[in-house]
Coordinates of C-alpha atoms in Angstrom, one line a residue:
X1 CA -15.5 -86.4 14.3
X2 CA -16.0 -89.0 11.9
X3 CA -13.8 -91.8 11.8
X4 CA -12.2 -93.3 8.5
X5 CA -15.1 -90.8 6.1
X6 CA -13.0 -88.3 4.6
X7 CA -13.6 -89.6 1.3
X8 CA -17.4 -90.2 1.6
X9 CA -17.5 -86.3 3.4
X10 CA -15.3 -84.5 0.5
X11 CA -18.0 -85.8 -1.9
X12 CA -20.8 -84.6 -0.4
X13 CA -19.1 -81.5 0.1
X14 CA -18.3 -81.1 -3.3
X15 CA -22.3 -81.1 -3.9
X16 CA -23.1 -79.0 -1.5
X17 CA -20.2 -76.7 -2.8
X18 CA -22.0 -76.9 -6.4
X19 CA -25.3 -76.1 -4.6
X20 CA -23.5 -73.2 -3.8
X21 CA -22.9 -71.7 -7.3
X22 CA -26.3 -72.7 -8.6
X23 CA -25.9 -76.0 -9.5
X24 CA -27.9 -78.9 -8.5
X25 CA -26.7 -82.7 -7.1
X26 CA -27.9 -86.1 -6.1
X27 CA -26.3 -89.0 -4.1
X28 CA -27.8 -91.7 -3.1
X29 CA -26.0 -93.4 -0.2
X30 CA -26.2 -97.4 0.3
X31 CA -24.8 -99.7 2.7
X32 CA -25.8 -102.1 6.2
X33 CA -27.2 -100.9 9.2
X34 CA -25.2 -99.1 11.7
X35 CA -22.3 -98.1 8.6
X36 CA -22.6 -94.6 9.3
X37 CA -25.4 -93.1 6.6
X38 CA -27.4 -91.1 8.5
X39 CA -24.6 -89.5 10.4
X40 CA -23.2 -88.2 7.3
X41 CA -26.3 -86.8 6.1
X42 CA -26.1 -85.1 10.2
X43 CA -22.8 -83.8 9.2
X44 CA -24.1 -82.2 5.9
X45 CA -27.2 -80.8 7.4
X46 CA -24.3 -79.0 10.0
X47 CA -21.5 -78.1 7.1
X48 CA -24.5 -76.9 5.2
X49 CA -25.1 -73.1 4.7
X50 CA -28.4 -74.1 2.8
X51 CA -32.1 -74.5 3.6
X52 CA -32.4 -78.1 5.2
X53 CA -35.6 -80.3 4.4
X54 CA -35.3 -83.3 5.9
X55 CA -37.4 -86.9 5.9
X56 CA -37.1 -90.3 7.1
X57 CA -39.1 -93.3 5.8
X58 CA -40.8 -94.6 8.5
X59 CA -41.5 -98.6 8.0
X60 CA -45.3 -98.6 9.3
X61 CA -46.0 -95.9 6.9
X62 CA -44.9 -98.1 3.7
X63 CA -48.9 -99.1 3.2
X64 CA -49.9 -95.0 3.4
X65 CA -49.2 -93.3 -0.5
X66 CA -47.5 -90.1 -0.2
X67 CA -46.7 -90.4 3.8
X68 CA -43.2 -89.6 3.3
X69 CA -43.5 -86.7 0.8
X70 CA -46.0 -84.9 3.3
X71 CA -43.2 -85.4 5.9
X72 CA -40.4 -83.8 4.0
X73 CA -42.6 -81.1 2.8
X74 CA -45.2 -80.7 5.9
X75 CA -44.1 -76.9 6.8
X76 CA -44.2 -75.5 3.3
X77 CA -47.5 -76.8 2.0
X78 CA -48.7 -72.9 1.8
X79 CA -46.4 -72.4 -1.2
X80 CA -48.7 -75.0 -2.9
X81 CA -51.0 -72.7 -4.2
X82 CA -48.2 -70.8 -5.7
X83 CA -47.8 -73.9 -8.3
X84 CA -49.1 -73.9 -11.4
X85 CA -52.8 -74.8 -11.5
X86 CA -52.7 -78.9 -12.9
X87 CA -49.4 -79.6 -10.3
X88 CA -51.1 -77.9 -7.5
X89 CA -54.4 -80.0 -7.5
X90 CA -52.1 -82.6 -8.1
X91 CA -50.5 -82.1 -5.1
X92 CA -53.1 -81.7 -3.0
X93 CA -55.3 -84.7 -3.8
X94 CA -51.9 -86.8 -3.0
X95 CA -51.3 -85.4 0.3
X96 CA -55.0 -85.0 0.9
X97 CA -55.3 -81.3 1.2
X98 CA -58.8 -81.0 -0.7
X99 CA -59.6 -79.6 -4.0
X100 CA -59.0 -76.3 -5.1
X101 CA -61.8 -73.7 -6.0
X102 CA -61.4 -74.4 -9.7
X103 CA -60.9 -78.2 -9.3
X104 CA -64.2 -80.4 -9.4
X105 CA -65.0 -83.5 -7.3
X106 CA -67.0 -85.9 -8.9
X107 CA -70.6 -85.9 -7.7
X108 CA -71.2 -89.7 -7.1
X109 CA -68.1 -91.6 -6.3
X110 CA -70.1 -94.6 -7.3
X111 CA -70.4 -93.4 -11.1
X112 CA -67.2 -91.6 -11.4
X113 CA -65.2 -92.3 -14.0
X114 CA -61.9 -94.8 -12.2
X115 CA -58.8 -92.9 -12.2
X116 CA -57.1 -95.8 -14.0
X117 CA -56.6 -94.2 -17.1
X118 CA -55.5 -90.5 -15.1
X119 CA -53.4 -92.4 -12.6
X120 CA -50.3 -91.9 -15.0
X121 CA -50.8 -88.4 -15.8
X122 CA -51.6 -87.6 -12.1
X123 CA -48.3 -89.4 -10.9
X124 CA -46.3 -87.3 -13.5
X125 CA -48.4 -84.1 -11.8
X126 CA -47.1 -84.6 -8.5
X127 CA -43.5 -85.3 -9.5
X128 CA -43.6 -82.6 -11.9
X129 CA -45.6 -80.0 -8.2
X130 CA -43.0 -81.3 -6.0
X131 CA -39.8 -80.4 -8.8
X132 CA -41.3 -76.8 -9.2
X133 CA -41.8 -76.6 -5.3
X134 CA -38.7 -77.5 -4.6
X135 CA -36.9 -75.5 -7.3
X136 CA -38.8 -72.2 -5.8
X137 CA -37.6 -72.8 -2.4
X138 CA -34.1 -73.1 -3.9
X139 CA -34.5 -69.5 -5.6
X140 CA -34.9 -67.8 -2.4
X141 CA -32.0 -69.7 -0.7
X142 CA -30.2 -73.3 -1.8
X143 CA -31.3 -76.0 -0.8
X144 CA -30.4 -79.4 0.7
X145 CA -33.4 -82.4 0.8
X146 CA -32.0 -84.9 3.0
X147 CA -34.3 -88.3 2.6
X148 CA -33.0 -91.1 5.5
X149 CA -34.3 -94.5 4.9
X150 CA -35.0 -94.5 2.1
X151 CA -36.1 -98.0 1.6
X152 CA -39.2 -97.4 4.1
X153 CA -40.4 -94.5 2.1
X154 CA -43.6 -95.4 0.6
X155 CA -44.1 -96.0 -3.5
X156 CA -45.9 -93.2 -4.5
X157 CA -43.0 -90.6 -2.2
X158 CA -40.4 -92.5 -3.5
X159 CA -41.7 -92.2 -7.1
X160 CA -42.0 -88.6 -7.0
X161 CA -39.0 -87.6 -5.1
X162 CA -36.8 -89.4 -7.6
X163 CA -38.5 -88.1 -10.5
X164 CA -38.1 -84.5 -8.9
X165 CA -33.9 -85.7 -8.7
X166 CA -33.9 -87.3 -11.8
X167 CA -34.9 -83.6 -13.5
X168 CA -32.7 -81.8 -11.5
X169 CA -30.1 -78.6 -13.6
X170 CA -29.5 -75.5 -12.8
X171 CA -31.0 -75.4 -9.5
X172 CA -29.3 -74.8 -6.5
X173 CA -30.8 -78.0 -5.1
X174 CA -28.3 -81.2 -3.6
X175 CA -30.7 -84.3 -2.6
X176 CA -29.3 -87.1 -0.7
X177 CA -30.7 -90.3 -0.1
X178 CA -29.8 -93.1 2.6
X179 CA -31.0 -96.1 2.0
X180 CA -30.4 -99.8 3.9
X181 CA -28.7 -102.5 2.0
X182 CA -29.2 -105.2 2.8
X183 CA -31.7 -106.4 5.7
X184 CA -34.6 -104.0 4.1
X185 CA -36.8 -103.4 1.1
X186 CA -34.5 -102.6 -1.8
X187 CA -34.5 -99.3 -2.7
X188 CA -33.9 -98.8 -6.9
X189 CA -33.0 -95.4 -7.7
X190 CA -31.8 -95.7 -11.4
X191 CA -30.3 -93.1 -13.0
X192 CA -28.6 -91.4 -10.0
X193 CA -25.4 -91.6 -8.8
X194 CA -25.1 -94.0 -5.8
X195 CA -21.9 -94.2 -3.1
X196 CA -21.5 -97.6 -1.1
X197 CA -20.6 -97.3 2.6
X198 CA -17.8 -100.3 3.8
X199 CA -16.9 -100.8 6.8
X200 CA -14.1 -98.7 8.5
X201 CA -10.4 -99.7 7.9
X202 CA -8.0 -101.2 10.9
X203 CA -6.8 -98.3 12.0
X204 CA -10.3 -95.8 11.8
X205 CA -12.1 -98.4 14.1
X206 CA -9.5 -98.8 16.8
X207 CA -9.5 -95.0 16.6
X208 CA -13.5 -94.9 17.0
X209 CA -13.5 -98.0 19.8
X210 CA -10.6 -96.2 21.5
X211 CA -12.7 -92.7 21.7
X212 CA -16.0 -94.5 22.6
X213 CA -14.6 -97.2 25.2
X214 CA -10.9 -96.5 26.1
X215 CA -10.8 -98.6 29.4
X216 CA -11.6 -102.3 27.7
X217 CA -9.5 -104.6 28.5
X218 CA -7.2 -105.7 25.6
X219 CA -9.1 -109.2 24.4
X220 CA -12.2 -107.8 25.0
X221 CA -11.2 -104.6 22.9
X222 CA -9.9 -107.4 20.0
X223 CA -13.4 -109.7 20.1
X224 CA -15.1 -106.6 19.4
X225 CA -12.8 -105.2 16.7
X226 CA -13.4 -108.6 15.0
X227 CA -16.9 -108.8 15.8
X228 CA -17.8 -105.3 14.6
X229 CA -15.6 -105.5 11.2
X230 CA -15.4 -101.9 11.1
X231 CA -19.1 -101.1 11.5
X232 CA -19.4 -97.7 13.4
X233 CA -22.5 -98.1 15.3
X234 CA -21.2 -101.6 16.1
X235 CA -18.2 -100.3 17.5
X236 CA -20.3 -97.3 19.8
X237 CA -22.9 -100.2 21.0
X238 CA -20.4 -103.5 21.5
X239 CA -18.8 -102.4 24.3
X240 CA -21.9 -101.3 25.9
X241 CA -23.4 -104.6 25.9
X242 CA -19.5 -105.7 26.4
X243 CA -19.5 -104.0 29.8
X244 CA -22.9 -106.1 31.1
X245 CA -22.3 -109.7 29.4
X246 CA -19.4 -109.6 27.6
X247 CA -19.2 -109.6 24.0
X248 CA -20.3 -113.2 23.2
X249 CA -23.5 -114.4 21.4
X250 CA -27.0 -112.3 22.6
X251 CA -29.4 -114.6 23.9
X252 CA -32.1 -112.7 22.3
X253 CA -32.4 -113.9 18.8
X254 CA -32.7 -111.2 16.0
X255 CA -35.7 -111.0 13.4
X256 CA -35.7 -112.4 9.8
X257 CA -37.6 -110.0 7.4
X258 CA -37.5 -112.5 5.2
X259 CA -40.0 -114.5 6.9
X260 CA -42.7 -111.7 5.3
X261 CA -42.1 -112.1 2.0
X262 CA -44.8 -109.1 1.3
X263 CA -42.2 -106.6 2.8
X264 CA -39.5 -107.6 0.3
X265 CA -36.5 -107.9 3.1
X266 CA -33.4 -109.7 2.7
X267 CA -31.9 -112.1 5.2
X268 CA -30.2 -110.6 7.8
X269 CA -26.6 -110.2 8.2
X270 CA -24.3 -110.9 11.1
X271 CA -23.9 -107.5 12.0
X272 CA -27.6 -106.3 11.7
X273 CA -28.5 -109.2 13.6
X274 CA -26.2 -108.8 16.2
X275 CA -26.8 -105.2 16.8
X276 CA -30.7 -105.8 17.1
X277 CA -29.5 -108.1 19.5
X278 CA -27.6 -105.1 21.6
X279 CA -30.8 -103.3 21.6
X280 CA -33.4 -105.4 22.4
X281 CA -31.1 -106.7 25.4
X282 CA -30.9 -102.8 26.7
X283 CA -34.4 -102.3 26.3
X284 CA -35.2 -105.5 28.0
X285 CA -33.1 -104.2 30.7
X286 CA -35.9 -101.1 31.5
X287 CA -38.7 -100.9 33.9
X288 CA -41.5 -102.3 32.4
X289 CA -43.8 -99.1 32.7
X290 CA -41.0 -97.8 30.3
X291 CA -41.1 -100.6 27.5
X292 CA -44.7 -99.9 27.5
X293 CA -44.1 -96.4 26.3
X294 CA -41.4 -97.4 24.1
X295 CA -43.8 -99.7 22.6
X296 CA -46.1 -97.1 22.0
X297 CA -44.0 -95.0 20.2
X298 CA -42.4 -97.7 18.4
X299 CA -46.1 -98.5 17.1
X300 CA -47.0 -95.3 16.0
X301 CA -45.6 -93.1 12.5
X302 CA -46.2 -89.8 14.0
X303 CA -44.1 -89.8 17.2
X304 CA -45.9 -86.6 18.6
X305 CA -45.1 -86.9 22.1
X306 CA -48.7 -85.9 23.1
X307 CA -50.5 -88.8 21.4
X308 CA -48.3 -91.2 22.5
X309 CA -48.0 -90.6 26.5
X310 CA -52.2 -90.2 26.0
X311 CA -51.9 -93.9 24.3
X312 CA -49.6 -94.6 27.3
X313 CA -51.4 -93.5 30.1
X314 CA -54.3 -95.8 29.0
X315 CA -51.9 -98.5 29.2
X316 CA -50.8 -97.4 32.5
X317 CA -47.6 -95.4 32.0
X318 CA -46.7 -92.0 31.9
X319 CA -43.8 -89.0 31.0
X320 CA -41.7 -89.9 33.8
X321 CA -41.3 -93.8 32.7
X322 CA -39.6 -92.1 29.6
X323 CA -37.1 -91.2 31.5
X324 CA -34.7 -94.3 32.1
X325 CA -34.9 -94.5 28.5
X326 CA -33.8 -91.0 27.9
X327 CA -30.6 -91.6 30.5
X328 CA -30.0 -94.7 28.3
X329 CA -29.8 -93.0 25.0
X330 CA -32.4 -95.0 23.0
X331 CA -34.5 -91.5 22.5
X332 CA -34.8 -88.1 22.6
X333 CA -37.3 -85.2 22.8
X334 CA -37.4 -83.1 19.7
X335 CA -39.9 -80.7 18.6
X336 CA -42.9 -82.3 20.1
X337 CA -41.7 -85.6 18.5
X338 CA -40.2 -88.9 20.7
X339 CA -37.6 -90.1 18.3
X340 CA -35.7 -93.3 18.5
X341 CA -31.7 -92.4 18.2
X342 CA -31.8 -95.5 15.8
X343 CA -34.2 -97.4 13.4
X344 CA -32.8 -100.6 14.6
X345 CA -34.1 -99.5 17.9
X346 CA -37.7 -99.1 17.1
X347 CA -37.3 -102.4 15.2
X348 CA -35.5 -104.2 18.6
X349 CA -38.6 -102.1 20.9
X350 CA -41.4 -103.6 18.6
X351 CA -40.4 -107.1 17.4
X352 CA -39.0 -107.4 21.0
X353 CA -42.4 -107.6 22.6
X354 CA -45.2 -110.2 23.2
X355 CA -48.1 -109.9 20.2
X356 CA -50.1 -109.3 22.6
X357 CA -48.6 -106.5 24.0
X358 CA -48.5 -105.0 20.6
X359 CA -51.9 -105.2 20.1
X360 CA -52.8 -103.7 23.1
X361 CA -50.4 -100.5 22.1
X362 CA -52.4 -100.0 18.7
X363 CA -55.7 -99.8 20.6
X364 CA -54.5 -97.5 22.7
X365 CA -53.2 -95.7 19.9
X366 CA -56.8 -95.7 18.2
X367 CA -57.9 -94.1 21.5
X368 CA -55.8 -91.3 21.6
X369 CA -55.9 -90.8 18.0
X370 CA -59.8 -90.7 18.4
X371 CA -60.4 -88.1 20.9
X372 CA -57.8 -85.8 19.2
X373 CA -60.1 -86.0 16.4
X374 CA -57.7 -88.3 13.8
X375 CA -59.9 -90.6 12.4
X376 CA -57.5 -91.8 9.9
X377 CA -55.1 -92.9 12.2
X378 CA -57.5 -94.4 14.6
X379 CA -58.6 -96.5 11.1
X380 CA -55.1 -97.5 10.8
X381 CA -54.3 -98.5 14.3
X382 CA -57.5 -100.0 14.9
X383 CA -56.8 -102.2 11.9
X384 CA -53.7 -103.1 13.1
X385 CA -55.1 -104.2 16.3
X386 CA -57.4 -106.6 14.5
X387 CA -56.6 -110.2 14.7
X388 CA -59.0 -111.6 12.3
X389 CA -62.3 -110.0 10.7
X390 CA -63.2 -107.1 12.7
X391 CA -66.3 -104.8 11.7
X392 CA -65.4 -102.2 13.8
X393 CA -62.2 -101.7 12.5
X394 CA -63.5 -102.3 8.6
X395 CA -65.9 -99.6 8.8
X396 CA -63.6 -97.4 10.6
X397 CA -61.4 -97.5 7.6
X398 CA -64.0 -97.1 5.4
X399 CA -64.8 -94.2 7.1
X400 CA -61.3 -93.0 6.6
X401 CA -61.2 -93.9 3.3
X402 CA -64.4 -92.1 2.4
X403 CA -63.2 -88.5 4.2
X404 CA -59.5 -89.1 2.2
X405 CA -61.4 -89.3 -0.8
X406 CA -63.4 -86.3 -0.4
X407 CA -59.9 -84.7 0.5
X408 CA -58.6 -85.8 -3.0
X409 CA -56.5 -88.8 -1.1
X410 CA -57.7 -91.2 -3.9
X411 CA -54.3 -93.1 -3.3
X412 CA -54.7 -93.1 0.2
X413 CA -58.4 -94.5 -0.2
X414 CA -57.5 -96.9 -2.5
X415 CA -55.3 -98.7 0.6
X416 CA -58.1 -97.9 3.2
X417 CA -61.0 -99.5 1.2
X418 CA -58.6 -103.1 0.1
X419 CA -57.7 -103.4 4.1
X420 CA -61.6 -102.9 5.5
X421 CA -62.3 -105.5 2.2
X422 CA -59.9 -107.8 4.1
X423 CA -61.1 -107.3 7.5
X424 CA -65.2 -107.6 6.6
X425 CA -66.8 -111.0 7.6
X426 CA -69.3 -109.9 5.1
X427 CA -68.7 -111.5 1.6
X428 CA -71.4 -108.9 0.2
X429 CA -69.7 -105.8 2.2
X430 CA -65.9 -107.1 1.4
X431 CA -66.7 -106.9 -2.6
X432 CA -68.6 -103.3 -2.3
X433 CA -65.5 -102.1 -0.3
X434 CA -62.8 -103.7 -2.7
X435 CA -64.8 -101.8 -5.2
X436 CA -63.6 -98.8 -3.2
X437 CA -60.0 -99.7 -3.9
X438 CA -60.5 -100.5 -7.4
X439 CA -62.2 -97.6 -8.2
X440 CA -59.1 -94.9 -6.2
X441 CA -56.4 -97.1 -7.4
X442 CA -57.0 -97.2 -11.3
X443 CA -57.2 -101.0 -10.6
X444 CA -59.8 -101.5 -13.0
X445 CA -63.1 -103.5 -12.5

């Protein structure tokens, strides 16, 4: 049940009732952290009678063009070539899926022509490939596109997701977007129709605290009333920190985003901050061995359960360390994927621990990643475990960059070859590697 949503539920089930009688519908769902948006895109995905794609923007993925988009529409990528001819190369060279048979790569990357001129045209491609694919899925059954932080999905997703919703009819198609605000990345979506989340009134948060934590005692039940101001994850994770410390100030201070200006956050508010707070004192809590696979996953934008317990085992930890975490409800198992029940968990698991610790996890990472054969994401987590220039890690993304480009990835490239530029100690290998990016991006010269 949830709480003090009636209103917020009848208008998504008005959409999904229009989706029903062949007509299409887009919301785009904003508010804090913890407020309650991705549980009502849970309770469409159950009301729903509809096909159900669902994505999440994943914040380490924000530097990776088209990350999000291949997560949303991973498991129908064979319909691709069922698009016309232009969207379908289109579409492949975003996500990377190589060049058709009557598509032709460019001989010498080196004297092709830059994309700058194409990069418009080829963004209107994919948003125009991922409309028709969507819109042929919907024929067969409607469909519901479920998109959950929004504000981590990266540009180029973004930008073609909301072109495909801005051009929505008369298909049976409802696509709803979540997106944090504030404490994250804004999230512009002009042009759709947008519902702000508030917090719950008086008598839908007693009603949620009373369900979640029944035996408080009465001023401990009021503190966290106040303290929560009708915040629904608030009220589920209060008393559970309530029940250890009481509900007073955390000891562990929350992150700023603000203090990387290149990630365009917002200050914190009160109530992100003190949730982070709630997390990062449970996970402190844990066995180390069990951090250290938290960390891992928290490190990596794939979650496949395999890659990180082989990135943990090098680190010393194993499957059964997961399990403490499991009992304490900060993940789950799902389809081969470790999930965090929470983003602010991830964020509390992450910021949480020592640098060096960090860095330890994305080498690992770039292990694992290695002997399964990944080299892009053993570029990326190399990279990431780079504290100042590192060759290695340079010509590991260049590498990357250089088997994404032969893919069609140009986009993808285009971010490889600026990060090894940025990593090279060599001023004459940094410039003919930046050419890499300015020649995938439509940068110009």
């Amino acid at each position: 049940m949830l709480h003090g949503r009636e209103g917020e539920l009848a208008a998504i089930e008005l959409l999904l009732q229009r989706a029903r009688a062949g007509r299409s519908g887009t919301l785009v769902l904003r508010g804090e952290a913890g407020i309650g948006k991705s549980a009502l895109l849970d309770r469409a995905a159950e009301a729903a009678d509809l096909r159900v794609l669902r994505g999440t923007g994943v914040e380490s993925e924000l530097g990776m063009p088209y990350a999000g988009l291949h997560l949303l529409l991973g498991r129908h990528l064979d319909r691709v070539g069922a698009l016309p001819d232009a969207q379908a190369e289109a579409l492949r060279r975003a996500l990377g899926m190589g060049v058709g048979a009557n598509a032709a790569a460019p001989a010498d990357p080196a004297t092709a022509a830059a994309p700058g001129a194409a990069t418009g045209g080829d963004r209107f491609l994919v948003g125009l490939a991922v409309l028709t694919l969507l819109s042929d899925l919907a024929e067969e059954r409607p469909l519901l596109c479920l998109l959950d932080d929004a504000q981590w999905l990266d540009g180029a997703s973004a930008e073609a997701l909301l072109f495909a919703a801005r051009r929505l009819e008369a298909e049976p198609i409802v696509m709803l977007f979540a997106a944090r605000d504030p404490d994250a990345p804004e999230f512009p979506a002009p042009g759709l129709p947008e519902l702000r989340l508030t917090g719950l009134d008086d008598a839908a948060a007693a009603g949620l605290l009373d369900e979640r934590a029944a035996g408080l005692p009465a001023h401990v039940r009021r503190e966290i009333l106040a303290e929560a101001r009708g915040n629904p994850l608030a009220l589920l994770e209060l008393p559970v920190g309530a029940s250890r410390t009481g509900p007073g100030p955390a000891s562990v201070p929350a992150p700023d985003p603000a203090a990387d200006p290149a990630r365009g956050a917002r200050p914190v508010t009160a109530t992100f901050g003190r949730l982070w707070r709630t997390f990062a004192e449970r996970v402190e809590e844990l066995p180390e061995a069990t951090r250290t696979v938290l960390l891992v996953a928290a490190s990596d934008d794939q979650g496949g359960l395999g890659t990180v317990l082989d990135a943990a085992g090098r680190l010393g930890a194993g499957v059964a360390d997961l399990e403490p975490a499991e009992r304490a409800r900060l993940v789950r198992s799902a389809e081969g994927r470790l999930e965090f029940r929470h983003p602010l968990i991830r964020s509390a698991v992450y910021q949480g621990r020592p640098v060096g610790h960090r860095l330890r996890a994305h080498a690992a990472l770039a292990e694992a990643y290695a002997a399964s054969g990944d080299l892009c994401h053993r570029a990326w987590h190399l990279a990431n475990a780079a504290t100042g220039h590192d060759e290695r890690a340079a010509a590991a993304l260049e590498e990357a960059a250089e088997g994404e480009r032969q893919g069609g990835g140009q986009h993808a490239a285009a971010s490889m070859y600026e990060w090894a530029a940025r990593l090279s100690r060599n001023g004459g290998v940094a410039r003919r590697r930046g050419g890499g990016r300015r020649r995938y991006s439509g940068a110009g010269g």
